């Protein structure tokens, strides 16, 4: 992978467009290499937002109905979000590649067939072990 190096004097003595152009050129050369690197490595992250006071926000029109992340730019990320009703339920925001979605559905139904309720067995601090198993199965079956 290419590293961009520029002398400090070049940055300070040239207009801002010089630095922007150097960065842009390096990014263009890196795109293919970085894409291959990220494609070949599964990125699996499970994050819990249970400790964040996301439903305590006061925007002067009442308590929020839903709070969640914006668009997720890469597959392999799952975020567990508490329910605004505070009844112990949760929402999962999961970013999957298209070919992983069918497998996710299959494994999710397999968990339900075992009469386990993955939503109710969640640890509010460490995430959901059933979800970790799902991610592991997806990676094994898709060759990641």
XYZ file of C-alpha atoms in Angstrom:
144
model
C 0.000 0.000 0.000
C 1.324 3.398 -0.944
C 2.088 5.990 1.698
C 1.756 9.661 0.899
C 4.695 11.752 2.077
C 5.080 15.469 1.539
C 7.660 17.834 2.967
C 6.249 20.359 5.410
C 7.760 23.207 3.402
C 5.885 22.061 0.302
C 2.597 22.139 2.197
C 3.132 25.529 3.810
C 4.593 27.293 0.768
C 1.953 26.126 -1.737
C -1.766 26.918 -1.884
C -4.257 24.537 -0.251
C -5.131 23.033 -3.635
C -1.609 21.543 -3.752
C -2.231 19.428 -0.633
C -5.734 18.488 -1.777
C -4.419 17.384 -5.185
C -1.652 15.273 -3.624
C -4.147 13.529 -1.345
C -6.618 12.999 -4.187
C -3.909 11.490 -6.430
C -2.793 9.108 -3.671
C -6.389 8.031 -3.016
C -6.952 7.278 -6.690
C -3.879 5.043 -6.769
C -4.937 3.361 -3.529
C -8.568 2.602 -4.386
C -8.041 -0.750 -6.112
C -5.524 -1.986 -3.566
C -7.666 -0.933 -0.615
C -10.794 -2.446 -2.175
C -9.023 -5.784 -2.602
C -7.722 -5.638 0.962
C -11.156 -4.915 2.459
C -12.891 -7.480 0.238
C -10.543 -10.228 1.386
C -10.884 -9.486 5.109
C -14.200 -9.904 6.855
C -14.940 -6.961 9.082
C -17.196 -8.044 11.908
C -18.106 -5.582 14.594
C -20.948 -5.787 17.048
C -21.547 -2.606 18.969
C -24.063 -1.963 21.723
C -25.621 1.460 22.208
C -27.351 0.461 25.451
C -25.295 2.752 27.652
C -25.913 5.788 25.452
C -28.788 7.982 26.662
C -30.154 8.175 23.115
C -33.806 8.488 24.119
C -33.182 11.170 26.731
C -32.681 13.857 24.079
C -35.008 16.824 24.408
C -35.676 18.641 21.144
C -38.758 20.404 22.603
C -41.297 18.208 20.798
C -41.227 15.151 23.032
C -39.187 12.039 23.514
C -37.613 10.553 20.337
C -39.561 7.680 18.771
C -36.474 6.093 17.201
C -32.772 6.808 17.225
C -30.279 4.920 15.070
C -27.162 5.272 12.967
C -26.987 6.899 9.571
C -25.958 4.907 6.502
C -23.374 2.214 7.206
C -20.632 2.278 4.586
C -19.313 -1.259 4.930
C -20.688 -4.758 5.557
C -20.024 -6.684 8.728
C -21.311 -4.169 11.270
C -24.144 -4.790 13.714
C -25.402 -2.234 16.209
C -27.750 -3.164 19.046
C -30.092 -0.315 19.934
C -32.448 -0.261 22.937
C -36.155 0.163 22.375
C -37.553 3.613 23.223
C -40.336 2.042 25.311
C -37.664 0.677 27.682
C -39.288 -2.754 27.925
C -36.062 -4.702 27.378
C -36.538 -5.207 23.649
C -34.047 -3.951 21.097
C -33.482 -3.180 17.449
C -30.618 -4.591 15.402
C -29.060 -2.507 12.671
C -27.067 -4.951 10.553
C -25.043 -4.227 7.431
C -24.635 -7.304 5.213
C -23.436 -7.984 1.712
C -26.223 -9.080 -0.622
C -25.053 -12.713 -0.774
C -25.006 -12.896 3.049
C -28.655 -11.893 3.485
C -30.127 -15.283 2.597
C -27.732 -17.022 4.965
C -28.556 -14.549 7.721
C -32.253 -15.337 7.324
C -31.535 -19.086 7.397
C -29.447 -18.883 10.577
C -31.862 -16.518 12.284
C -34.716 -18.982 11.709
C -32.470 -21.841 12.889
C -31.986 -19.989 16.175
C -35.735 -19.488 16.553
C -36.351 -23.198 15.855
C -34.130 -24.026 18.830
C -36.704 -22.100 20.889
C -34.148 -19.508 21.806
C -35.199 -15.918 21.628
C -31.996 -14.094 20.659
C -33.553 -10.738 21.407
C -34.436 -11.577 25.011
C -31.080 -13.237 25.747
C -29.077 -10.113 25.019
C -26.581 -8.742 27.449
C -27.063 -4.999 27.441
C -23.335 -4.466 27.928
C -21.576 -7.013 25.721
C -23.975 -7.656 22.849
C -25.627 -10.866 21.756
C -23.754 -14.182 21.633
C -26.316 -15.603 19.196
C -25.542 -12.725 16.841
C -21.827 -13.497 17.169
C -22.586 -17.074 16.120
C -24.570 -15.788 13.130
C -21.656 -13.651 11.977
C -19.254 -16.573 12.407
C -21.497 -18.865 10.319
C -21.868 -16.236 7.601
C -18.112 -15.911 7.295
C -17.571 -19.664 7.168
C -20.290 -20.266 4.568
C -19.276 -17.354 2.348
C -15.584 -18.185 2.492
C -14.596 -14.915 4.167
